[in-house]
CSV table of C-alpha atoms in Angstrom, one decimal:
chain,number,residue,atom,x,y,z
A,18,MET,CA,10.7,12.0,75.1
A,19,SER,CA,8.4,14.7,73.9
A,20,THR,CA,7.5,15.4,70.3
A,21,TRP,CA,9.5,18.7,70.3
A,22,GLN,CA,12.6,16.9,71.5
A,23,GLY,CA,12.3,14.4,68.7
A,24,VAL,CA,11.8,17.1,66.1
A,25,ARG,CA,14.8,19.0,67.4
A,26,ARG,CA,17.1,16.0,67.2
A,27,GLU,CA,16.0,15.3,63.6
A,28,MET,CA,16.6,18.9,62.6
A,29,ALA,CA,20.1,18.7,64.2
A,30,GLY,CA,20.9,15.5,62.3
A,31,ALA,CA,19.7,17.0,59.0
A,32,TRP,CA,21.9,20.1,59.6
A,33,ARG,CA,25.0,17.9,60.2
A,34,SER,CA,24.3,15.9,57.1
A,35,LEU,CA,23.9,19.0,55.0
A,36,ARG,CA,27.2,20.5,56.3
A,37,TYR,CA,29.0,17.2,55.6
A,38,ASP,CA,27.7,17.1,52.0
A,39,LEU,CA,28.6,20.8,51.3
A,40,THR,CA,32.2,20.3,52.6
A,41,ARG,CA,32.7,17.2,50.6
A,42,ARG,CA,31.6,18.8,47.4
A,43,ALA,CA,33.9,21.8,47.9
A,44,ALA,CA,36.9,19.5,48.5
A,45,ALA,CA,36.0,17.4,45.4
A,46,LYS,CA,35.8,20.6,43.4
A,47,ARG,CA,39.3,21.7,44.5
A,48,ARG,CA,40.7,18.3,43.6
A,49,ALA,CA,39.1,18.4,40.2
A,50,GLU,CA,40.8,21.7,39.4
A,51,ARG,CA,44.3,20.2,39.7
A,52,PRO,CA,45.4,18.4,36.5
A,53,VAL,CA,46.2,14.7,36.9
A,54,ALA,CA,49.0,13.2,34.8
A,55,GLY,CA,47.8,10.8,32.1
A,56,GLU,CA,44.2,11.8,32.3
A,57,ASN,CA,44.0,13.0,28.7
A,58,GLY,CA,45.3,9.6,27.4
A,59,HIS,CA,42.4,7.8,29.1
A,60,ARG,CA,39.8,10.1,27.6
A,61,ALA,CA,41.2,9.5,24.1
A,62,ARG,CA,41.0,5.7,24.5
A,63,ARG,CA,37.5,6.0,26.0
A,64,LEU,CA,36.4,8.2,23.0
A,65,LEU,CA,37.8,5.7,20.6
A,66,ALA,CA,36.2,2.8,22.3
A,67,MET,CA,32.8,4.6,22.4
A,68,ALA,CA,33.1,5.5,18.7
A,69,ALA,CA,33.9,1.9,17.8
A,70,PHE,CA,31.0,0.5,19.8
A,71,GLY,CA,28.6,3.0,18.2
A,72,LEU,CA,29.8,2.1,14.7
A,73,LEU,CA,29.4,-1.6,15.4
A,74,ALA,CA,25.9,-1.0,16.8
A,75,VAL,CA,24.9,1.0,13.7
A,76,VAL,CA,26.4,-1.6,11.3
A,77,GLY,CA,24.7,-4.4,13.2
A,78,ALA,CA,21.3,-2.7,13.2
A,79,THR,CA,21.6,-2.0,9.4
A,80,GLY,CA,22.6,-5.5,8.7
A,81,THR,CA,19.7,-6.9,10.8
A,82,TYR,CA,17.2,-4.6,9.0
A,83,PHE,CA,18.3,-5.7,5.5
A,84,GLY,CA,18.4,-9.3,6.6
A,85,VAL,CA,14.9,-9.2,7.9
A,86,VAL,CA,13.6,-7.3,4.9
A,87,ALA,CA,15.3,-9.7,2.4
A,88,GLY,CA,14.1,-12.7,4.3
A,89,LEU,CA,10.5,-11.6,4.5
A,90,GLY,CA,10.6,-10.5,0.9
A,91,ALA,CA,11.8,-14.0,-0.2
A,92,LEU,CA,9.1,-15.6,2.0
A,93,LEU,CA,6.3,-13.5,0.7
A,94,SER,CA,7.3,-13.6,-3.0
A,95,ALA,CA,7.5,-17.4,-2.9
A,96,SER,CA,4.0,-17.8,-1.6
A,97,GLN,CA,2.3,-15.3,-3.8
A,98,PRO,CA,2.3,-15.4,-7.7
A,99,PRO,CA,3.7,-12.3,-9.4
A,100,VAL,CA,1.3,-9.6,-10.2
A,101,GLU,CA,0.8,-8.9,-13.9
A,102,PRO,CA,0.8,-5.3,-15.1
A,103,VAL,CA,-2.6,-3.7,-15.9
A,104,PRO,CA,-3.1,-3.6,-19.7
A,105,ALA,CA,-3.3,-0.1,-21.3
A,106,ALA,CA,-6.7,1.0,-22.7
A,107,VAL,CA,-5.1,2.4,-25.9
A,108,ARG,CA,-2.2,0.9,-27.8
A,109,PRO,CA,0.9,3.1,-27.6
A,110,ASP,CA,1.6,2.8,-31.4
A,111,ARG,CA,-1.7,4.5,-32.3
A,112,PRO,CA,-2.6,8.1,-31.5
A,113,VAL,CA,-5.7,8.7,-29.3
A,114,THR,CA,-8.5,10.2,-31.4
A,115,GLU,CA,-12.3,10.1,-31.2
A,116,ASP,CA,-12.4,7.4,-33.9
A,117,VAL,CA,-10.0,5.1,-32.0
A,118,ALA,CA,-12.0,5.6,-28.8
A,119,LEU,CA,-15.3,4.7,-30.6
A,120,THR,CA,-14.2,1.8,-32.8
A,121,PRO,CA,-12.4,-1.1,-31.3
A,122,ASP,CA,-9.3,-2.7,-32.7
A,123,PRO,CA,-10.4,-5.8,-34.8
A,124,THR,CA,-7.5,-7.8,-33.3
A,125,ARG,CA,-8.8,-7.4,-29.8
A,126,HIS,CA,-11.4,-9.7,-28.3
A,127,PRO,CA,-14.5,-8.5,-26.5
A,128,ALA,CA,-14.6,-9.0,-22.8
A,129,VAL,CA,-16.6,-11.8,-21.2
A,130,SER,CA,-19.5,-10.5,-19.1
A,131,ALA,CA,-19.3,-11.1,-15.4
A,132,SER,CA,-22.7,-12.8,-15.2
A,133,PRO,CA,-23.0,-16.2,-17.0
A,134,ALA,CA,-25.4,-16.6,-19.9
A,135,PRO,CA,-28.6,-18.4,-19.0
A,136,ALA,CA,-28.2,-22.1,-19.3
A,137,ARG,CA,-30.3,-24.1,-21.8
A,138,PRO,CA,-32.9,-26.3,-20.2
A,139,GLY,CA,-31.6,-29.8,-19.3
A,140,THR,CA,-27.9,-28.8,-19.1
A,141,PRO,CA,-26.1,-28.6,-15.8
A,142,SER,CA,-24.9,-25.2,-14.8
A,143,PRO,CA,-21.2,-24.9,-14.0
A,144,SER,CA,-20.4,-24.4,-10.3
A,145,PRO,CA,-17.1,-24.1,-8.5
A,146,SER,CA,-15.6,-27.3,-7.3
A,147,ARG,CA,-15.5,-27.7,-3.5
A,148,GLU,CA,-12.0,-29.1,-3.5
A,149,SER,CA,-10.1,-26.4,-5.4
A,150,GLY,CA,-12.5,-23.5,-4.7
A,151,ARG,CA,-12.0,-22.2,-8.3
A,152,VAL,CA,-14.5,-21.4,-10.9
A,153,PRO,CA,-13.8,-23.0,-14.3
A,154,ALA,CA,-12.6,-20.6,-17.0
A,155,PRO,CA,-15.3,-19.3,-19.4
A,156,ALA,CA,-15.3,-20.6,-22.9
A,157,SER,CA,-13.5,-18.4,-25.5
A,158,PRO,CA,-15.8,-16.5,-27.9
A,159,SER,CA,-16.4,-18.0,-31.3
A,160,PRO,CA,-14.1,-16.9,-34.2
A,161,SER,CA,-17.0,-15.3,-36.0
A,162,ALA,CA,-17.8,-13.2,-33.0
A,163,ALA,CA,-14.2,-11.9,-32.8
A,164,ARG,CA,-14.2,-10.9,-36.5
A,165,THR,CA,-17.3,-8.7,-36.4
A,166,PRO,CA,-16.4,-5.1,-35.4
A,167,PHE,CA,-18.3,-3.5,-32.6
A,168,THR,CA,-20.6,-0.7,-33.8
A,169,PRO,CA,-21.8,1.7,-31.2
A,170,PRO,CA,-25.6,2.5,-31.2
A,171,ARG,CA,-26.5,5.6,-33.2
A,172,THR,CA,-28.3,8.3,-31.3
A,173,SER,CA,-30.6,10.8,-32.9
A,174,PRO,CA,-30.2,14.4,-31.9
A,175,THR,CA,-32.9,15.6,-29.5
A,176,THR,CA,-34.4,19.0,-29.3
A,177,VAL,CA,-34.3,20.9,-26.0
A,178,PRO,CA,-37.6,22.5,-25.0
A,179,SER,CA,-37.6,26.2,-24.3
A,180,SER,CA,-37.3,27.2,-20.7
A,181,SER,CA,-40.4,29.5,-20.8
A,182,SER,CA,-42.9,26.7,-21.5
A,183,PRO,CA,-43.0,23.6,-19.3
A,184,SER,CA,-43.1,20.2,-20.9
A,185,ALA,CA,-46.5,18.5,-20.9
A,186,THR,CA,-45.1,15.0,-21.6
A,187,PRO,CA,-43.1,13.2,-18.9
A,188,SER,CA,-39.5,12.2,-19.8
A,189,PRO,CA,-38.9,8.5,-20.3
A,190,THR,CA,-37.3,6.5,-17.5
A,191,PRO,CA,-34.9,3.6,-18.1
A,192,SER,CA,-36.6,0.3,-18.0
A,193,ALA,CA,-35.3,-2.3,-15.4
A,194,SER,CA,-36.2,-5.2,-17.8
A,195,ALA,CA,-33.9,-4.1,-20.6
A,196,PRO,CA,-30.8,-6.5,-20.7
A,197,ALA,CA,-27.5,-4.9,-20.0
A,198,THR,CA,-24.9,-5.2,-22.7
A,199,PRO,CA,-21.4,-6.1,-21.8
A,200,THR,CA,-18.8,-3.4,-22.3
A,201,GLU,CA,-15.8,-4.0,-24.4
A,202,VAL,CA,-12.4,-3.9,-22.6
A,203,ALA,CA,-9.4,-3.2,-24.7
A,204,ALA,CA,-6.6,-5.6,-23.8
A,205,PRO,CA,-3.2,-5.5,-25.6
A,206,PRO,CA,-2.0,-8.8,-27.2
A,207,PRO,CA,0.3,-10.8,-24.9
A,208,THR,CA,4.0,-9.9,-25.3
A,209,PRO,CA,6.6,-12.6,-25.3
A,210,VAL,CA,8.9,-12.7,-22.3
A,211,ASP,CA,12.7,-12.7,-22.9
């Protein structure tokens, strides 16, 4: 058998297969045009079944979503303490003015600085315990310190040199050895929980 004979046989088989497929499709199309009794009834039941299945799928997915969210929410809230709200800088019952911003409320306590005060010689310095990993709470300020109002430092007005003559003296630079003063944070008094 030569190569040309094999190709010719394959082409004849492909032509037969194509004619068969074309005649079957034409016959199926003619049969589809004729109405069949009871076909509309089957379509209505299929549509109803598909709608019911879709509704069940949507309800099931929604229920699963809310179940997972509620379950994870309960697990996460049980392991973490509730977050307290951030205190406001100004009390809501007093209007904001320059005087209020510059003078603190005498009922408020000054904030404790982040760095501890230098320890006296011979006293042990507090360190976090290895078992709990927590640092002990700082001591509360003395009652006399809470009663003294904070007075901001007074600044004297400075004169600005004219732009036509350059300054012969260098401007002062801040010193690194000057101790930093802790800033006062205004915290509202604790409110009772109902």
